[in-house]
C-alpha positions as semicolon CSV with decimal commas, in nm:
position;residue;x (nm);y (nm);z (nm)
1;X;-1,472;-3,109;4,655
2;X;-1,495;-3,389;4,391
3;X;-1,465;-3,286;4,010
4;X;-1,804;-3,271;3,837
5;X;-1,885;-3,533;3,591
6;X;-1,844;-3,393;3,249
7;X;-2,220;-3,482;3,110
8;X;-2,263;-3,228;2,858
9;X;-2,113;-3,052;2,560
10;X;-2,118;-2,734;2,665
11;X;-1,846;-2,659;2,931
12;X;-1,922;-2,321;3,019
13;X;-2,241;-2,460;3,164
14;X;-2,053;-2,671;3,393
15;X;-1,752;-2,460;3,495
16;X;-1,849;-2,108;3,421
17;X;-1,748;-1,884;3,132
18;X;-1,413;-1,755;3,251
19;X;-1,334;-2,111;3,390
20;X;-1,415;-2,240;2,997
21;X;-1,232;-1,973;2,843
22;X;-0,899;-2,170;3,079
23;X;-0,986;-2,447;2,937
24;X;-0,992;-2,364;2,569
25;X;-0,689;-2,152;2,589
26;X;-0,475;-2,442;2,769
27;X;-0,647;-2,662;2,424
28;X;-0,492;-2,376;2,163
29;X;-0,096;-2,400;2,319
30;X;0,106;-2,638;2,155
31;X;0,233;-2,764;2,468
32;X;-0,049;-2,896;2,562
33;X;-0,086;-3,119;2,237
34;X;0,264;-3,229;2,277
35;X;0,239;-3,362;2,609
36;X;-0,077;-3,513;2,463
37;X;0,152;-3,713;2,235
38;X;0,447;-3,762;2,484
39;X;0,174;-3,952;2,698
40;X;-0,053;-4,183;2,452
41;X;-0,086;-4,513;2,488
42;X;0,107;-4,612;2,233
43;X;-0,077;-4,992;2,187
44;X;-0,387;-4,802;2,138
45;X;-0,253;-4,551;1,901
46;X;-0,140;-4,861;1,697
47;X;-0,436;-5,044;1,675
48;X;-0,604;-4,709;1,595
49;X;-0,396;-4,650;1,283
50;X;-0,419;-5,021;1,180
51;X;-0,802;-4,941;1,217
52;X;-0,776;-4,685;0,998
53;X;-0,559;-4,813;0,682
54;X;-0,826;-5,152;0,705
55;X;-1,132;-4,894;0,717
56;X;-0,953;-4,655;0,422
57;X;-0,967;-4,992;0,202
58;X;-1,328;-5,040;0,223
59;X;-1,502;-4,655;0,300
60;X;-1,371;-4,326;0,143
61;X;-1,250;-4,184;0,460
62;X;-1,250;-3,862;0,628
63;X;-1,154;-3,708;0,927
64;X;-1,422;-3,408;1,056
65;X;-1,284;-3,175;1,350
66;X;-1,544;-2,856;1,451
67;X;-1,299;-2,726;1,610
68;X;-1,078;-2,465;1,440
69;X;-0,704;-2,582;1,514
70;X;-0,543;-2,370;1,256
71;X;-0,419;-2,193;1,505
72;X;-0,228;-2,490;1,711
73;X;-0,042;-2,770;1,537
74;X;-0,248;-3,059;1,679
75;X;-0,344;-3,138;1,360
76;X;0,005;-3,152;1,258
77;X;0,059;-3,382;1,517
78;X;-0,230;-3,574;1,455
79;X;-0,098;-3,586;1,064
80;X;0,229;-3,707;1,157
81;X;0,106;-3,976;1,394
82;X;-0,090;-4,083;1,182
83;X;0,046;-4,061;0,893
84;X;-0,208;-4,303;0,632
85;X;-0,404;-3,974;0,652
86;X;-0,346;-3,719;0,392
87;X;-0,417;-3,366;0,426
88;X;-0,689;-3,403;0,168
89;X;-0,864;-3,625;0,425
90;X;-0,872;-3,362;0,675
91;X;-1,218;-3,120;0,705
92;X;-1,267;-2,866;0,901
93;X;-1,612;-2,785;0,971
94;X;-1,817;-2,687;1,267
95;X;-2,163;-2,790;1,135
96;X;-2,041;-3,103;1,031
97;X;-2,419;-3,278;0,931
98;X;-2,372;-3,053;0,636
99;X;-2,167;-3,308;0,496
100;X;-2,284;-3,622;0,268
101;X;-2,238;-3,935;0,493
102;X;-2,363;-4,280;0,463
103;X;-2,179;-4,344;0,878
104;X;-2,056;-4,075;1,139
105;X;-1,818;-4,134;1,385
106;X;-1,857;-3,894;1,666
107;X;-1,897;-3,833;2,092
108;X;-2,117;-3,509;2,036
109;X;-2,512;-3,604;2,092
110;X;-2,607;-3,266;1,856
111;X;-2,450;-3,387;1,585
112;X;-2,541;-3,763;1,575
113;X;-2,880;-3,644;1,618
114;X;-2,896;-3,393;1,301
115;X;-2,718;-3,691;1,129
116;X;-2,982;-3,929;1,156
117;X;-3,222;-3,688;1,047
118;X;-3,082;-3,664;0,727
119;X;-3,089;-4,098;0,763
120;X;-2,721;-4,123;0,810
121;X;-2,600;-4,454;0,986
122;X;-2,472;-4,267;1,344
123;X;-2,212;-4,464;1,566
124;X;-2,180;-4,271;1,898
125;X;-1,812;-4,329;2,092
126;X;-1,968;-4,329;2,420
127;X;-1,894;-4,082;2,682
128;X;-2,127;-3,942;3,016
129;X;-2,188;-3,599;2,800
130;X;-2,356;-3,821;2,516
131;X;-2,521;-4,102;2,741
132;X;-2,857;-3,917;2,668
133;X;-2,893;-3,967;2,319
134;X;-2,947;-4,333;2,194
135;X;-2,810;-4,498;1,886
136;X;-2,560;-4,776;1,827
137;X;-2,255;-4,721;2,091
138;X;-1,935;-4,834;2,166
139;X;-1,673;-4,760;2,389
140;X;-1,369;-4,664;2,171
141;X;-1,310;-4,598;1,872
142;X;-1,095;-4,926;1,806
143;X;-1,411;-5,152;1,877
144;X;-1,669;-4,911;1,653
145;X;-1,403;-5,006;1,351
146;X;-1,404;-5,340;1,430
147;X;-1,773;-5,373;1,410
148;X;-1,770;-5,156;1,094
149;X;-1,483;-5,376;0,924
150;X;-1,698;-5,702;1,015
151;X;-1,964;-5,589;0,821
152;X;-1,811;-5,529;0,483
C-alpha cells in the first residue's frame, strides 16, 4: 500500500517498535550520512551557509541537536560542510528548552511548545508531524533566516 504520512514525532507509533529500531539504526551508520551528503542540493546547501554567516553577524548562534550523534560522524560532516560553525557552536542536548533563548529554530511541536512557555520567540520549519501546533511557520529553513535577517 501507500507509505503513511509521517504526522508525528514519535515513529514507533507509526511503524512499530522493531520497524523504528530499522530506522534509527540505518540513522547511526555512517553510510547513511554520506550518501546524505553525496545527494544534497548543493544550491540549497549554499544559500543555507550564506544564511548562516549573515545570521552569526547579528545573533550569537548555536546549533541544538537532541539527538546523540557521538556515535556517527554526521556531525563531522555537518562541521565540515559547513564549516562557519565551530565546534563551540555545537550543543548536544535532548531537552533542549533548558537552554536560554530569545528565538528557536526547530520542526519538533514539543519543543516549540515548552519554548514559548518560557516566552521564547518560536519559529516552527514546517512539516505534517508539526502542522498541529501553531506559531510563526515557514517552509525551510532558508526563508525563516530571511525573515529573521529582515528584521534586524
Amino acid at each position: 500500500g501507500r507509505p503513511q504520512m509521517m504526522t508525528s514525532w514519535h515513529i514507533s507509533d507509526i511503524i512499530g517498535e522493531d520497524e523504528a529500531q530499522n530506522f534509527y539504526n540505518i540513522l547511526n551508520q555512517d553510510s547513511f550520512w554520506d550518501d546524505v551528503i553525496k545527494n544534497q542540493d548543493l544550491l540549497y546547501t549554499r544559500n543555507t551557509y550564506s544564511r548562516l554567516v549573515l545570521l552569526m553577524q547579528k545573533y550569537d548562534l548555536y546549533i541544538v541537536t537532541a539527538t546523540d550523534y557521538t556515535k556517527s560522524h554526521k556531525l563531522d560532516l555537518f562541521l565540515n560542510l559547513y564549516d562557519c560553525i565551530n565546534k563551540d557552536q555545537l550543543i548536544l542536548l535532548s531537552d533542549k528548552w533548558l537552554l536560554d533563548a530569545d528565538i528557536i529554530i526547530d520542526d519538533k511541536a514539543e519543543t516549540l511548545q515548552k519554548f514559548a512557555e518560557k516566552g521564547t520567540r518560536c519559529v516552527k520549519i514546517y512539516h505534517p508531524w508539526n502542522a498541529w501546533y501553531e506559531c510563526e511557520s515557514y517552509p525551510h529553513f532558508i526563508i525563516a533566516a530571511n525573515r529573521l535577517l529582515g528584521e534586524v
